[in-house]
GROMACS .gro file of C-alpha atoms in nm:
model
  414
    1MET     CA    1  -3.936   4.122  -6.163
    2THR     CA    2  -3.723   4.120  -5.847
    3LEU     CA    3  -3.807   3.821  -5.631
    4VAL     CA    4  -3.916   3.908  -5.276
    5ASN     CA    5  -3.786   3.663  -5.018
    6GLY     CA    6  -3.616   3.653  -4.680
    7LEU     CA    7  -3.281   3.659  -4.859
    8ASN     CA    8  -3.313   4.006  -5.006
    9LYS     CA    9  -3.498   4.131  -4.697
   10PHE     CA   10  -3.182   4.063  -4.497
   11SER     CA   11  -3.059   4.403  -4.613
   12ASN     CA   12  -3.276   4.522  -4.322
   13PRO     CA   13  -3.101   4.397  -4.005
   14ASN     CA   14  -3.434   4.388  -3.820
   15TYR     CA   15  -3.599   4.139  -4.054
   16VAL     CA   16  -3.646   3.788  -3.908
   17SER     CA   17  -3.681   3.515  -4.171
   18ILE     CA   18  -3.929   3.236  -4.098
   19PHE     CA   19  -3.803   2.886  -4.187
   20ASP     CA   20  -4.100   2.650  -4.162
   21THR     CA   21  -4.020   2.284  -4.109
   22THR     CA   22  -4.373   2.151  -4.048
   23LEU     CA   23  -4.347   1.922  -4.350
   24ARG     CA   24  -4.012   1.776  -4.242
   25ASP     CA   25  -3.943   1.794  -3.868
   26GLY     CA   26  -4.313   1.840  -3.789
   27GLU     CA   27  -4.408   1.519  -3.963
   28GLN     CA   28  -4.141   1.333  -3.765
   29ALA     CA   29  -4.366   1.359  -3.458
   30PRO     CA   30  -4.493   1.012  -3.365
   31GLY     CA   31  -4.829   0.954  -3.531
   32ALA     CA   32  -4.811   1.267  -3.748
   33ALA     CA   33  -4.755   1.107  -4.092
   34MET     CA   34  -4.952   1.282  -4.366
   35THR     CA   35  -5.038   1.200  -4.726
   36ALA     CA   36  -4.865   1.372  -5.016
   37LYS     CA   37  -5.183   1.564  -5.098
   38GLN     CA   38  -5.220   1.683  -4.739
   39LYS     CA   39  -4.861   1.802  -4.733
   40MET     CA   40  -4.910   1.986  -5.062
   41ASP     CA   41  -5.221   2.154  -4.918
   42ILE     CA   42  -5.020   2.266  -4.616
   43ALA     CA   43  -4.745   2.397  -4.843
   44HIS     CA   44  -5.001   2.613  -5.026
   45GLN     CA   45  -5.126   2.741  -4.690
   46LEU     CA   46  -4.772   2.827  -4.584
   47VAL     CA   47  -4.749   3.044  -4.896
   48LYS     CA   48  -5.060   3.232  -4.781
   49LEU     CA   49  -4.888   3.287  -4.447
   50GLY     CA   50  -4.587   3.426  -4.630
   51VAL     CA   51  -4.313   3.207  -4.482
   52ASP     CA   52  -3.967   3.273  -4.625
   53VAL     CA   53  -3.851   2.911  -4.645
   54ILE     CA   54  -4.051   2.589  -4.674
   55GLU     CA   55  -3.853   2.282  -4.574
   56ALA     CA   56  -4.048   2.045  -4.794
   57GLY     CA   57  -3.907   1.714  -4.674
   58PHE     CA   58  -3.630   1.456  -4.688
   59PRO     CA   59  -3.606   1.357  -5.058
   60ALA     CA   60  -3.377   1.058  -5.002
   61SER     CA   61  -3.611   0.895  -4.748
   62SER     CA   62  -3.848   0.745  -5.007
   63GLU     CA   63  -3.966   0.774  -5.366
   64VAL     CA   64  -4.295   0.926  -5.248
   65GLU     CA   65  -4.108   1.191  -5.047
   66PHE     CA   66  -3.879   1.265  -5.342
   67GLU     CA   67  -4.173   1.319  -5.577
   68LEU     CA   68  -4.351   1.538  -5.322
   69VAL     CA   69  -4.049   1.766  -5.271
   70LYS     CA   70  -4.003   1.780  -5.648
   71SER     CA   71  -4.370   1.876  -5.694
   72ILE     CA   72  -4.345   2.148  -5.428
   73ALA     CA   73  -4.031   2.282  -5.596
   74HIS     CA   74  -4.203   2.283  -5.936
   75GLU     CA   75  -4.542   2.420  -5.831
   76ILE     CA   76  -4.492   2.633  -5.524
   77GLY     CA   77  -4.128   2.719  -5.579
   78ASN     CA   78  -4.221   2.890  -5.907
   79SER     CA   79  -4.543   3.061  -5.803
   80VAL     CA   80  -4.439   3.425  -5.790
   81ASP     CA   81  -4.715   3.658  -5.676
   82GLU     CA   82  -4.779   4.010  -5.804
   83GLU     CA   83  -4.543   4.156  -5.544
   84GLY     CA   84  -4.263   3.920  -5.643
   85TYR     CA   85  -4.291   3.696  -5.337
   86VAL     CA   86  -4.186   3.335  -5.379
   87PRO     CA   87  -4.075   3.105  -5.094
   88MET     CA   88  -3.737   2.938  -5.094
   89ILE     CA   89  -3.781   2.560  -5.112
   90CYS     CA   90  -3.549   2.358  -4.892
   91GLY     CA   91  -3.480   1.988  -4.862
   92ALA     CA   92  -3.290   1.797  -4.593
   93ALA     CA   93  -3.002   1.558  -4.657
   94ARG     CA   94  -2.751   1.380  -4.442
   95CYS     CA   95  -2.382   1.436  -4.510
   96THR     CA   96  -2.349   1.187  -4.797
   97LYS     CA   97  -2.306   1.248  -5.168
   98LYS     CA   98  -2.596   1.017  -5.250
   99GLU     CA   99  -2.846   1.202  -5.029
  100ILE     CA  100  -2.722   1.546  -5.134
  101GLU     CA  101  -2.753   1.451  -5.503
  102ARG     CA  102  -3.103   1.316  -5.444
  103CYS     CA  103  -3.199   1.631  -5.260
  104TRP     CA  104  -3.070   1.854  -5.540
  105ASP     CA  105  -3.249   1.648  -5.805
  106ALA     CA  106  -3.578   1.723  -5.630
  107LEU     CA  107  -3.512   2.088  -5.546
  108LYS     CA  108  -3.340   2.225  -5.856
  109TYR     CA  109  -3.668   2.315  -6.030
  110ALA     CA  110  -3.751   2.585  -5.773
  111LYS     CA  111  -3.658   2.946  -5.837
  112ILE     CA  112  -3.471   2.959  -5.506
  113PRO     CA  113  -3.370   2.609  -5.394
  114MET     CA  114  -3.174   2.535  -5.076
  115ILE     CA  115  -3.004   2.218  -4.957
  116CYS     CA  116  -2.987   2.174  -4.580
  117THR     CA  117  -2.734   1.915  -4.470
  118PHE     CA  118  -2.625   1.846  -4.115
  119ILE     CA  119  -2.400   1.661  -3.876
  120ALA     CA  120  -2.371   1.637  -3.497
  121THR     CA  121  -2.080   1.802  -3.316
  122SER     CA  122  -2.128   1.700  -2.952
  123ASP     CA  123  -1.889   1.448  -2.803
  124ILE     CA  124  -2.176   1.215  -2.712
  125HIS     CA  125  -2.303   1.207  -3.072
  126MET     CA  126  -1.959   1.176  -3.229
  127LYS     CA  127  -1.864   0.888  -2.998
  128TYR     CA  128  -2.183   0.685  -2.978
  129LYS     CA  129  -2.378   0.768  -3.296
  130LEU     CA  130  -2.123   0.868  -3.558
  131ASN     CA  131  -1.816   0.682  -3.427
  132MET     CA  132  -1.607   0.962  -3.575
  133SER     CA  133  -1.330   1.186  -3.446
  134ARG     CA  134  -1.355   1.564  -3.447
  135GLU     CA  135  -1.121   1.580  -3.743
  136GLN     CA  136  -1.334   1.332  -3.937
  137VAL     CA  137  -1.651   1.529  -3.861
  138VAL     CA  138  -1.490   1.852  -3.986
  139GLU     CA  139  -1.372   1.682  -4.304
  140LYS     CA  140  -1.713   1.523  -4.369
  141ALA     CA  141  -1.902   1.848  -4.312
  142THR     CA  142  -1.676   2.067  -4.524
  143SER     CA  143  -1.646   1.822  -4.812
  144MET     CA  144  -2.022   1.774  -4.834
  145VAL     CA  145  -2.089   2.148  -4.829
  146ALA     CA  146  -1.839   2.189  -5.110
  147TYR     CA  147  -2.002   1.903  -5.298
  148ALA     CA  148  -2.349   2.057  -5.264
  149ARG     CA  149  -2.216   2.385  -5.401
  150SER     CA  150  -2.047   2.201  -5.690
  151LEU     CA  151  -2.386   2.070  -5.804
  152GLY     CA  152  -2.496   2.427  -5.873
  153CYS     CA  153  -2.682   2.495  -5.549
  154GLU     CA  154  -2.618   2.857  -5.448
  155HIS     CA  155  -2.783   2.829  -5.109
  156VAL     CA  156  -2.641   2.561  -4.880
  157ARG     CA  157  -2.755   2.555  -4.521
  158PHE     CA  158  -2.561   2.361  -4.263
  159ALA     CA  159  -2.733   2.259  -3.940
  160ILE     CA  160  -2.516   2.186  -3.637
  161GLU     CA  161  -2.696   1.903  -3.463
  162ASP     CA  162  -2.670   1.906  -3.083
  163ALA     CA  163  -2.487   2.239  -3.091
  164THR     CA  164  -2.595   2.316  -2.734
  165ARG     CA  165  -2.404   2.015  -2.596
  166SER     CA  166  -2.094   2.073  -2.809
  167ASP     CA  167  -1.758   2.207  -2.696
  168LYS     CA  168  -1.773   2.578  -2.776
  169GLU     CA  169  -1.420   2.603  -2.912
  170PHE     CA  170  -1.477   2.309  -3.145
  171LEU     CA  171  -1.818   2.447  -3.242
  172CYS     CA  172  -1.670   2.779  -3.357
  173HIS     CA  173  -1.387   2.600  -3.538
  174ILE     CA  174  -1.610   2.367  -3.740
  175ILE     CA  175  -1.855   2.646  -3.826
  176GLY     CA  176  -1.567   2.857  -3.954
  177GLU     CA  177  -1.448   2.569  -4.175
  178ILE     CA  178  -1.799   2.504  -4.304
  179ILE     CA  179  -1.832   2.870  -4.400
  180LYS     CA  180  -1.499   2.853  -4.586
  181ALA     CA  181  -1.635   2.549  -4.775
  182GLY     CA  182  -1.926   2.755  -4.908
  183ALA     CA  183  -2.217   2.736  -4.664
  184THR     CA  184  -2.448   3.037  -4.686
  185CYS     CA  185  -2.650   2.968  -4.370
  186ILE     CA  186  -2.552   2.815  -4.036
  187CYS     CA  187  -2.819   2.675  -3.804
  188LEU     CA  188  -2.751   2.609  -3.437
  189ALA     CA  189  -2.975   2.331  -3.305
  190ASP     CA  190  -3.080   2.272  -2.946
  191THR     CA  191  -3.156   1.918  -3.055
  192VAL     CA  192  -3.261   1.778  -2.719
  193GLY     CA  193  -3.415   2.100  -2.587
  194CYS     CA  194  -3.179   2.114  -2.288
  195ASN     CA  195  -3.084   2.484  -2.282
  196LEU     CA  196  -3.235   2.762  -2.075
  197PRO     CA  197  -3.292   3.095  -2.253
  198ASN     CA  198  -3.000   3.280  -2.095
  199GLU     CA  199  -2.744   3.012  -2.184
  200PHE     CA  200  -2.883   2.968  -2.535
  201GLY     CA  201  -2.857   3.343  -2.594
  202GLN     CA  202  -2.500   3.333  -2.463
  203LEU     CA  203  -2.415   3.045  -2.698
  204VAL     CA  204  -2.539   3.242  -2.999
  205ALA     CA  205  -2.344   3.547  -2.886
  206HIS     CA  206  -2.031   3.336  -2.837
  207VAL     CA  207  -2.055   3.188  -3.187
  208LYS     CA  208  -2.107   3.532  -3.338
  209ALA     CA  209  -1.807   3.673  -3.154
  210ASN     CA  210  -1.564   3.386  -3.211
  211THR     CA  211  -1.633   3.240  -3.555
  212PRO     CA  212  -1.444   3.375  -3.857
  213GLY     CA  213  -1.677   3.463  -4.144
  214ILE     CA  214  -1.999   3.434  -3.941
  215GLN     CA  215  -2.092   3.790  -4.039
  216ASN     CA  216  -2.110   3.679  -4.404
  217VAL     CA  217  -2.376   3.410  -4.359
  218ILE     CA  218  -2.729   3.383  -4.227
  219LEU     CA  219  -2.736   3.261  -3.868
  220ALA     CA  220  -3.038   3.049  -3.774
  221VAL     CA  221  -3.161   2.853  -3.472
  222HIS     CA  222  -3.362   2.532  -3.438
  223CYS     CA  223  -3.502   2.478  -3.088
  224HIS     CA  224  -3.679   2.174  -2.946
  225ASN     CA  225  -3.932   2.193  -2.666
  226ASP     CA  226  -3.827   1.919  -2.422
  227LEU     CA  227  -3.824   2.166  -2.130
  228GLY     CA  228  -4.108   2.375  -2.272
  229LEU     CA  229  -3.861   2.647  -2.370
  230ALA     CA  230  -3.840   2.626  -2.750
  231THR     CA  231  -4.019   2.958  -2.801
  232ALA     CA  232  -3.825   3.130  -2.522
  233ASN     CA  233  -3.492   2.999  -2.650
  234THR     CA  234  -3.570   3.107  -3.005
  235LEU     CA  235  -3.654   3.457  -2.884
  236ALA     CA  236  -3.329   3.459  -2.683
  237GLY     CA  237  -3.148   3.371  -3.006
  238ILE     CA  238  -3.315   3.664  -3.182
  239CYS     CA  239  -3.207   3.896  -2.900
  240SER     CA  240  -2.849   3.776  -2.955
  241GLY     CA  241  -2.861   3.851  -3.327
  242VAL     CA  242  -3.016   3.549  -3.499
  243ARG     CA  243  -3.221   3.649  -3.803
  244GLN     CA  244  -3.364   3.318  -3.922
  245VAL     CA  245  -3.575   3.092  -3.698
  246ASP     CA  246  -3.692   2.734  -3.750
  247VAL     CA  247  -4.056   2.679  -3.655
  248THR     CA  248  -4.349   2.445  -3.711
  249ILE     CA  249  -4.723   2.507  -3.712
  250ASN     CA  250  -4.865   2.421  -3.366
  251GLY     CA  251  -4.509   2.343  -3.254
  252ILE     CA  252  -4.534   1.981  -3.375
  253GLY     CA  253  -4.217   1.775  -3.413
  254GLU     CA  254  -3.991   1.515  -3.256
  255ARG     CA  255  -4.071   1.426  -2.894
  256ALA     CA  256  -4.205   1.743  -2.727
  257GLY     CA  257  -4.199   1.934  -3.054
  258ASN     CA  258  -4.039   2.248  -3.194
  259ALA     CA  259  -4.069   2.621  -3.156
  260SER     CA  260  -4.421   2.719  -3.260
  261LEU     CA  261  -4.461   2.950  -3.560
  262GLU     CA  262  -4.768   3.117  -3.416
  263GLU     CA  263  -4.600   3.188  -3.083
  264ILE     CA  264  -4.278   3.326  -3.232
  265VAL     CA  265  -4.455   3.537  -3.494
  266MET     CA  266  -4.708   3.684  -3.253
  267ALA     CA  267  -4.439   3.753  -2.991
  268ILE     CA  268  -4.251   3.951  -3.255
  269LYS     CA  269  -4.567   4.121  -3.380
  270CYS     CA  270  -4.679   4.223  -3.031
  271ARG     CA  271  -4.344   4.298  -2.863
  272GLY     CA  272  -4.088   4.323  -3.144
  273GLU     CA  273  -4.085   4.700  -3.161
  274GLU     CA  274  -4.099   4.759  -2.788
  275VAL     CA  275  -3.874   4.486  -2.647
  276LEU     CA  276  -3.688   4.307  -2.928
  277GLY     CA  277  -3.518   4.603  -3.090
  278GLY     CA  278  -3.765   4.658  -3.372
  279VAL     CA  279  -3.752   4.314  -3.533
  280TYR     CA  280  -4.037   4.205  -3.759
  281THR     CA  281  -4.142   3.923  -3.994
  282GLY     CA  282  -4.322   3.904  -4.327
  283ILE     CA  283  -4.598   3.674  -4.199
  284ASN     CA  284  -4.963   3.749  -4.276
  285THR     CA  285  -5.094   3.660  -3.931
  286LYS     CA  286  -5.460   3.648  -4.039
  287HIS     CA  287  -5.390   3.303  -4.187
  288ILE     CA  288  -5.251   3.156  -3.864
  289PHE     CA  289  -5.574   3.008  -3.728
  290THR     CA  290  -5.677   2.842  -4.055
  291THR     CA  291  -5.328   2.697  -4.100
  292SER     CA  292  -5.327   2.567  -3.744
  293ASN     CA  293  -5.661   2.393  -3.795
  294MET     CA  294  -5.540   2.234  -4.117
  295VAL     CA  295  -5.223   2.096  -3.958
  296GLU     CA  296  -5.418   1.970  -3.655
  297GLU     CA  297  -5.665   1.786  -3.880
  298TYR     CA  298  -5.409   1.642  -4.123
  299SER     CA  299  -5.149   1.540  -3.863
  300GLY     CA  300  -5.405   1.400  -3.619
  301LEU     CA  301  -5.217   1.573  -3.335
  302LYS     CA  302  -5.487   1.741  -3.128
  303LEU     CA  303  -5.411   2.075  -2.969
  304GLN     CA  304  -5.436   2.120  -2.595
  305PRO     CA  305  -5.727   2.359  -2.528
  306HIS     CA  306  -5.497   2.611  -2.357
  307LYS     CA  307  -5.237   2.613  -2.637
  308ALA     CA  308  -5.106   2.967  -2.676
  309ILE     CA  309  -5.249   3.166  -2.969
  310VAL     CA  310  -5.450   2.886  -3.136
  311GLY     CA  311  -5.600   2.672  -2.858
  312VAL     CA  312  -5.981   2.674  -2.829
  313ASN     CA  313  -5.953   2.845  -2.491
  314ALA     CA  314  -5.703   3.109  -2.606
  315PHE     CA  315  -5.982   3.366  -2.649
  316SER     CA  316  -6.245   3.215  -2.422
  317HIS     CA  317  -6.345   3.339  -2.076
  318GLU     CA  318  -6.537   3.162  -1.799
  319SER     CA  319  -6.434   3.342  -1.480
  320GLY     CA  320  -6.686   3.606  -1.372
  321ILE     CA  321  -6.418   3.868  -1.301
  322HIS     CA  322  -6.265   3.820  -1.646
  323GLN     CA  323  -6.602   3.813  -1.819
  324ASP     CA  324  -6.701   4.141  -1.659
  325GLY     CA  325  -6.381   4.302  -1.783
  326ILE     CA  326  -6.414   4.160  -2.134
  327LEU     CA  327  -6.772   4.285  -2.165
  328LYS     CA  328  -6.653   4.634  -2.074
  329ASN     CA  329  -6.333   4.634  -2.283
  330ARG     CA  330  -6.164   4.335  -2.444
  331SER     CA  331  -5.816   4.468  -2.379
  332THR     CA  332  -5.866   4.417  -2.005
  333TYR     CA  333  -5.799   4.045  -2.046
  334GLU     CA  334  -5.697   4.002  -2.411
  335PHE     CA  335  -5.347   4.124  -2.495
  336ILE     CA  336  -5.365   3.969  -2.843
  337SER     CA  337  -5.649   4.042  -3.083
  338ALA     CA  338  -5.832   3.728  -3.200
  339GLU     CA  339  -5.896   3.900  -3.533
  340ASP     CA  340  -5.520   3.939  -3.590
  341ILE     CA  341  -5.478   3.562  -3.627
  342GLY     CA  342  -5.808   3.497  -3.807
  343PHE     CA  343  -5.961   3.337  -3.497
  344ILE     CA  344  -6.337   3.290  -3.529
  345ARG     CA  345  -6.517   3.330  -3.197
  346SER     CA  346  -6.811   3.105  -3.119
  347THR     CA  347  -6.966   3.403  -2.936
  348GLU     CA  348  -6.914   3.776  -2.977
  349HIS     CA  349  -6.701   3.816  -2.666
  350GLY     CA  350  -6.567   3.461  -2.632
  351ILE     CA  351  -6.762   3.412  -2.310
  352LYS     CA  352  -6.832   3.057  -2.191
  353LEU     CA  353  -7.078   3.024  -1.907
  354GLY     CA  354  -6.979   2.799  -1.617
  355LYS     CA  355  -6.987   2.775  -1.240
  356LEU     CA  356  -6.742   3.066  -1.205
  357SER     CA  357  -6.939   3.302  -1.429
  358GLY     CA  358  -7.100   3.617  -1.291
  359ARG     CA  359  -7.422   3.810  -1.332
  360HIS     CA  360  -7.284   4.042  -1.600
  361ALA     CA  361  -7.198   3.750  -1.827
  362LEU     CA  362  -7.531   3.576  -1.769
  363LYS     CA  363  -7.722   3.897  -1.846
  364ALA     CA  364  -7.522   3.949  -2.169
  365LYS     CA  365  -7.589   3.590  -2.276
  366MET     CA  366  -7.961   3.614  -2.203
  367LEU     CA  367  -7.981   3.934  -2.408
  368LEU     CA  368  -7.826   3.745  -2.699
  369LEU     CA  369  -8.099   3.482  -2.658
  370GLY     CA  370  -8.366   3.754  -2.665
  371TYR     CA  371  -8.441   3.787  -2.291
  372ASN     CA  372  -8.422   4.120  -2.109
  373PHE     CA  373  -8.501   4.068  -1.741
  374GLU     CA  374  -8.547   4.312  -1.456
  375ASP     CA  375  -8.283   4.295  -1.186
  376LYS     CA  376  -8.498   4.094  -0.939
  377VAL     CA  377  -8.579   3.828  -1.201
  378LEU     CA  378  -8.218   3.815  -1.317
  379GLU     CA  379  -8.102   3.764  -0.958
  380ASP     CA  380  -8.332   3.464  -0.914
  381LEU     CA  381  -8.229   3.327  -1.252
  382PHE     CA  382  -7.862   3.373  -1.166
  383TRP     CA  383  -7.877   3.153  -0.855
  384ARG     CA  384  -8.069   2.885  -1.041
  385PHE     CA  385  -7.802   2.904  -1.309
  386LYS     CA  386  -7.522   2.870  -1.050
  387SER     CA  387  -7.690   2.562  -0.906
  388MET     CA  388  -7.710   2.401  -1.249
  389ALA     CA  389  -7.353   2.503  -1.346
  390GLY     CA  390  -7.217   2.341  -1.032
  391ASN     CA  391  -7.333   2.005  -1.163
  392LYS     CA  392  -7.294   2.048  -1.540
  393LYS     CA  393  -6.968   2.126  -1.718
  394ASN     CA  394  -7.106   2.252  -2.050
  395ILE     CA  395  -7.400   2.491  -2.036
  396THR     CA  396  -7.597   2.507  -2.362
  397ASP     CA  397  -7.846   2.761  -2.492
  398ASP     CA  398  -8.120   2.503  -2.441
  399ASP     CA  399  -8.018   2.472  -2.075
  400LEU     CA  400  -8.062   2.847  -2.033
  401ARG     CA  401  -8.396   2.845  -2.210
  402ALA     CA  402  -8.507   2.566  -1.977
  403LEU     CA  403  -8.419   2.783  -1.679
  404VAL     CA  404  -8.636   3.061  -1.818
  405SER     CA  405  -8.919   2.812  -1.865
  406ASN     CA  406  -8.914   2.733  -1.494
  407GLU     CA  407  -9.256   2.802  -1.339
  408ASP     CA  408  -9.119   3.039  -1.072
  409ILE     CA  409  -8.934   3.248  -1.331
  410GLN     CA  410  -9.237   3.255  -1.559
  411THR     CA  411  -9.455   3.380  -1.270
  412GLN     CA  412  -9.210   3.668  -1.206
  413ILE     CA  413  -9.201   3.760  -1.575
  414ALA     CA  414  -9.580   3.764  -1.591
   0.00000   0.00000   0.00000
């Protein structure tokens, strides 16, 4: 059986591979630590989504982490479905022989293992964190890539930490040397989330145009959300030719987080053909909502209600103008279908009654509760409802039934 994975789908230049790092970078978010069982559950859910690469963790960080990555490589990295799909299993390692060996020892049981090693290339990192010269950084990066390949690992990914604050000439030079050493994937990281979309797209284009051998490897991006632009920057990278993107469920990760899987995938699903040149992913979007809920529960990182795609308000409507449109045709105010992501509505139309709601929404809600009023009665009920909603944030079904039980309303019904 031919294995189906992002690697062999790259024969189609429009395919965008999804590299999920929820279990590694996502868990690095303050307060997001998860148990080994929880992380294994999430890994199984990522398979249902159909991600191309699961970055399972940092094997050298602890014995527990090593055993977890090893278990994921064994169990999930060998679970080939009837269509031949199996995710690549990746582990992270710093540029040291010890960490790379440890990473390989955990990953080698998977059908398609990948080592991801990394080093920073910005002057500020080289001077203050690494205390290394440019020449030393090049030598360290290339020798460790070669060492990873010598262990028998066919897929070695090299992440350029702080690429967006690096000298462009040096950036292209070191990437070219890393490719010569045997790297099969290069990842450009906006580590501190400082770029705007236009400059990030230009950086990707510059690297593609000025790096020898770049056409022979997978080019990926890893964007952080410090300016709220991780999704926008990732899409800008795709527009400039990137075909692998690093994401996390719910956008969790260091500081302000990472590019969100659900946002990137749905942007491609909804606008890929029309705006992004026909790009597509292999994600089964109907598992997005369930996966989001699982990560929210296990990580303890609560979603903001207005979070794009998966927030509780994403498909909820309280404004009277919007409610009227939704009741007539959902597409008036819903560009994305809730059903496409497996979102379960609490009500048929996602309508939430509040002080801004209108008569149409109130009438629809009362019909659901079994009440069909004449216009005069509904008008009286509506103003009583507005008075109550002005003083009460959450209107329940019991509140509405109490309004109907009002003596004046009952007299009109009789």
